[in-house]
Coordinates of C-alpha atoms in Angstrom, one line a residue:
M1 CA 84.5 -4.3 30.5
I2 CA 84.5 -2.2 32.7
I3 CA 86.0 1.5 30.6
L4 CA 88.1 3.1 33.9
K5 CA 88.6 6.9 33.2
S6 CA 91.3 8.9 33.8
A7 CA 91.8 11.7 36.2
G8 CA 91.1 14.1 33.3
E9 CA 88.1 12.4 32.0
I10 CA 86.6 12.2 35.3
E11 CA 86.8 16.2 35.5
E12 CA 85.6 16.3 31.9
M13 CA 82.5 14.3 34.1
R14 CA 82.4 16.5 36.4
L15 CA 81.5 18.9 33.7
A16 CA 78.2 16.9 32.6
G17 CA 77.6 16.2 36.7
Q18 CA 77.3 20.0 37.5
I19 CA 75.4 20.8 34.4
V20 CA 72.3 18.4 36.5
A21 CA 73.1 19.3 39.2
D22 CA 72.5 23.4 38.3
C23 CA 69.3 22.3 36.9
Y24 CA 68.1 20.4 40.5
R25 CA 69.5 24.1 42.6
E26 CA 66.8 26.1 39.9
V27 CA 64.3 23.6 39.9
S28 CA 63.7 23.4 42.9
R29 CA 61.9 25.8 43.9
L30 CA 59.5 25.2 41.4
I31 CA 58.2 22.0 42.6
Q32 CA 55.0 23.0 44.6
P33 CA 51.9 22.5 45.1
G34 CA 49.6 23.5 41.6
I35 CA 52.5 23.0 38.8
S36 CA 52.1 20.1 36.0
T37 CA 54.6 17.3 35.5
M38 CA 55.5 19.1 32.0
E39 CA 56.0 21.9 33.3
I40 CA 58.9 20.9 35.4
N41 CA 60.6 19.1 32.9
D42 CA 60.1 22.0 30.2
F43 CA 61.9 24.0 32.6
V44 CA 64.9 21.2 32.7
A45 CA 64.9 20.8 29.3
R46 CA 65.5 24.3 28.6
H47 CA 68.4 24.9 31.9
I48 CA 70.0 22.0 30.2
T49 CA 70.5 23.6 26.7
K50 CA 71.3 27.1 28.6
L51 CA 73.9 25.8 30.3
G52 CA 75.7 24.3 26.8
G53 CA 74.4 20.9 27.6
K54 CA 72.3 18.3 25.3
Q55 CA 69.6 15.9 27.4
F56 CA 69.3 12.7 26.6
T57 CA 66.4 11.0 27.8
K58 CA 64.1 12.2 25.4
G59 CA 64.1 9.7 22.8
Y60 CA 66.2 7.2 24.6
N61 CA 64.4 3.7 23.8
G62 CA 61.5 5.7 22.4
F63 CA 61.4 7.5 26.4
P64 CA 58.8 11.0 25.2
A65 CA 60.3 13.8 28.2
E66 CA 63.5 15.2 29.0
T67 CA 64.0 13.9 32.3
C68 CA 61.6 11.0 34.3
I69 CA 59.4 12.4 36.8
S70 CA 57.5 9.9 39.3
I71 CA 55.7 10.4 42.3
N72 CA 54.8 8.1 45.4
D73 CA 54.4 4.5 44.5
V74 CA 55.8 5.0 41.2
V75 CA 59.3 4.1 42.2
A76 CA 61.0 5.0 38.1
H77 CA 61.0 6.3 35.0
G78 CA 57.3 8.2 35.4
I79 CA 56.2 10.1 31.9
P80 CA 55.9 14.3 32.9
S81 CA 52.5 15.3 31.9
K82 CA 50.4 18.3 31.6
S83 CA 47.5 16.7 33.4
R84 CA 49.7 15.3 36.3
I85 CA 49.3 18.3 38.7
V86 CA 51.7 18.3 42.1
K87 CA 50.1 18.2 45.2
D88 CA 50.4 19.3 48.6
G89 CA 51.5 15.8 50.2
D90 CA 53.4 14.4 47.4
L91 CA 56.0 12.3 46.9
L92 CA 58.4 13.9 44.2
K93 CA 60.9 11.8 42.5
L94 CA 62.6 13.6 39.3
D95 CA 65.4 12.1 37.4
I96 CA 67.9 14.2 35.2
V97 CA 70.3 12.9 33.0
A98 CA 72.9 15.6 30.5
E99 CA 75.2 15.1 28.4
Y100 CA 78.0 17.8 27.8
G101 CA 81.3 17.3 25.9
G102 CA 80.9 13.8 25.1
W103 CA 80.0 12.6 29.1
F104 CA 77.4 12.1 30.8
G105 CA 75.9 13.0 34.0
D106 CA 72.8 10.8 35.9
S107 CA 71.2 11.8 39.1
C108 CA 68.1 11.8 41.4
V109 CA 66.2 13.7 43.8
S110 CA 63.4 13.0 45.5
Y111 CA 60.9 16.2 47.4
A112 CA 58.2 16.9 49.8
V113 CA 56.0 19.0 48.3
G114 CA 54.5 20.6 50.8
R115 CA 53.5 19.2 54.3
I116 CA 54.1 15.3 53.8
S117 CA 53.4 12.8 55.7
P118 CA 56.0 11.9 58.9
D119 CA 55.7 8.3 57.6
A120 CA 56.9 9.9 53.9
Q121 CA 58.9 11.9 55.0
R122 CA 60.9 8.8 57.2
L123 CA 61.1 6.7 54.4
M124 CA 63.2 9.7 52.2
Q125 CA 65.7 10.0 54.6
V126 CA 66.2 6.9 55.2
T127 CA 66.9 6.3 51.4
K128 CA 68.9 9.9 51.3
E129 CA 70.8 7.5 54.5
C130 CA 71.5 4.4 51.7
L131 CA 73.1 6.6 49.4
D132 CA 75.8 8.4 51.6
L133 CA 75.9 4.8 52.7
G134 CA 76.8 3.9 49.6
I135 CA 78.8 6.2 48.4
A136 CA 81.4 5.8 51.5
N137 CA 81.8 2.5 50.9
A138 CA 83.2 3.1 47.0
V139 CA 86.9 3.3 47.5
P140 CA 89.4 1.5 45.9
G141 CA 90.4 -2.2 47.2
A142 CA 86.7 -2.6 48.0
R143 CA 84.2 -4.5 46.4
L144 CA 80.6 -3.5 45.2
G145 CA 79.2 -5.9 47.1
D146 CA 80.5 -3.1 50.2
V147 CA 78.1 -0.6 48.3
T148 CA 74.9 -2.7 48.2
S149 CA 75.1 -4.5 51.5
A150 CA 75.2 -0.6 52.9
I151 CA 72.4 0.2 51.4
Q152 CA 70.4 -3.1 51.8
Q153 CA 71.4 -3.6 55.9
H154 CA 70.5 0.2 56.4
A155 CA 67.1 0.4 54.4
E156 CA 65.9 -3.3 55.6
S157 CA 66.6 -2.3 59.1
Y158 CA 64.2 0.3 58.9
G159 CA 61.5 -2.0 57.1
Y160 CA 61.8 -1.0 53.9
S161 CA 63.1 -3.0 51.3
V162 CA 65.4 -2.1 47.8
V163 CA 64.2 -2.1 44.9
R164 CA 66.1 -5.5 42.6
D165 CA 64.2 -4.8 38.5
L166 CA 66.1 -1.5 38.4
L167 CA 69.9 -1.5 38.6
G168 CA 72.5 1.0 39.4
H169 CA 75.4 1.3 36.5
G170 CA 78.7 2.6 34.8
I171 CA 78.7 5.8 33.5
G172 CA 81.2 7.8 30.4
R173 CA 80.7 8.4 27.3
S174 CA 77.7 6.2 27.3
L175 CA 74.8 6.6 29.6
H176 CA 75.0 2.6 30.9
E177 CA 78.0 0.7 31.0
E178 CA 79.1 -1.9 33.3
P179 CA 79.2 -2.7 35.9
S180 CA 75.1 -3.0 36.0
Y181 CA 74.4 -4.0 39.5
E182 CA 71.3 -4.6 42.3
H183 CA 71.4 -2.3 45.7
V184 CA 71.4 -5.4 46.9
G185 CA 74.5 -7.4 48.0
T186 CA 76.9 -8.9 50.3
A187 CA 79.5 -7.5 52.1
G188 CA 82.9 -8.3 50.6
K189 CA 81.8 -10.2 47.3
G190 CA 81.2 -8.7 44.0
V191 CA 83.4 -6.8 41.4
R192 CA 86.6 -5.4 42.6
L193 CA 86.5 -1.1 43.0
K194 CA 89.4 0.4 40.9
E195 CA 90.3 4.1 40.5
G196 CA 88.7 4.8 37.7
M197 CA 85.5 3.8 37.6
V198 CA 82.5 6.1 37.5
F199 CA 78.8 4.8 38.2
T200 CA 75.7 5.6 39.6
I201 CA 74.6 4.7 43.4
E202 CA 71.0 5.2 43.3
P203 CA 69.0 3.1 45.4
M204 CA 65.0 2.5 44.9
I205 CA 63.6 2.3 48.6
N206 CA 60.2 1.3 48.8
E207 CA 58.0 1.1 52.1
G208 CA 56.1 -2.1 51.3
T209 CA 57.1 -5.4 48.8
Y210 CA 60.4 -4.7 46.6
R211 CA 58.8 -6.1 43.4
I212 CA 57.3 -3.3 40.9
T213 CA 54.9 -3.8 38.5
I214 CA 55.0 -1.6 34.9
D215 CA 52.1 0.1 33.4
D216 CA 50.9 0.3 30.5
D217 CA 52.6 2.4 28.8
E218 CA 55.7 0.1 28.8
W219 CA 57.9 3.2 31.0
T220 CA 56.3 3.6 34.7
A221 CA 57.2 1.4 37.1
R222 CA 55.5 1.2 40.2
T223 CA 55.4 -0.4 43.5
A224 CA 53.5 -3.8 43.3
D225 CA 51.9 -3.4 46.7
G226 CA 50.6 0.5 45.8
K227 CA 52.9 1.8 48.7
L228 CA 55.2 4.6 48.5
S229 CA 58.9 4.5 47.2
A230 CA 61.6 6.9 47.1
Q231 CA 64.5 7.0 45.8
Y232 CA 68.0 9.5 45.2
E233 CA 71.2 8.9 42.9
H234 CA 74.6 10.2 42.4
T235 CA 77.1 10.2 39.8
I236 CA 80.8 8.7 42.1
A237 CA 83.9 8.7 41.0
V238 CA 86.2 5.8 42.9
T239 CA 89.6 7.9 43.8
A240 CA 92.8 7.6 45.4
D241 CA 91.7 10.1 47.7
G242 CA 88.1 8.0 48.4
P243 CA 84.3 8.8 46.1
L244 CA 84.0 12.1 44.3
I245 CA 80.7 12.8 43.4
L246 CA 80.1 14.3 40.2
T247 CA 76.9 15.5 40.8
A248 CA 77.0 17.2 44.3
Q249 CA 74.9 20.4 44.6

């Protein structure tokens, strides 16, 4: 069942979303060659607490850290490590979840570390455009397929693919609510979007195949062909005035 939120509840959710957004504003200056992914993780964990929020990711279904940090061919759910040092040319995805007042905010940002290749830069740009196109279609009366088809068509027009196995989801007092959905589809099909719906839009766009593999740690998701992957994500509320980005920076 999809849980609709009132205007007041959406404003409460925005507080959680803004904790996430502030984490990105502060951590962005640290993401450079020579830092470990665990240092990035620990900074975010401290900043969530400093802002009065609660971390949620560590311990969720056994996940061992407060953030997911995924680099290059790692699509999602990368585990931060003291030994994984960020290098010049890396394409790094940082996924942050925070809870505040019983509500959740969830977002992901891709970062170019130092000087990245033109191919990686283009993948990041197209992925961000996919997110923006998806958000633009998140209006009352539209269908979820309008969101996902816009993402799929744009990605595939550049020869990229859209990950199917990792899903967007409703969000509210739980991190994962209905609907759960792939970021591919057909315009005019799927769930009808209603005012008060809140969900993530989080396209993961791959250079090559959309297929992924999972490492022995049972978390780290990689492209099956070893090519690059990028992701951007926001928590979105469907309102009478259009889509409201609760995790906007």
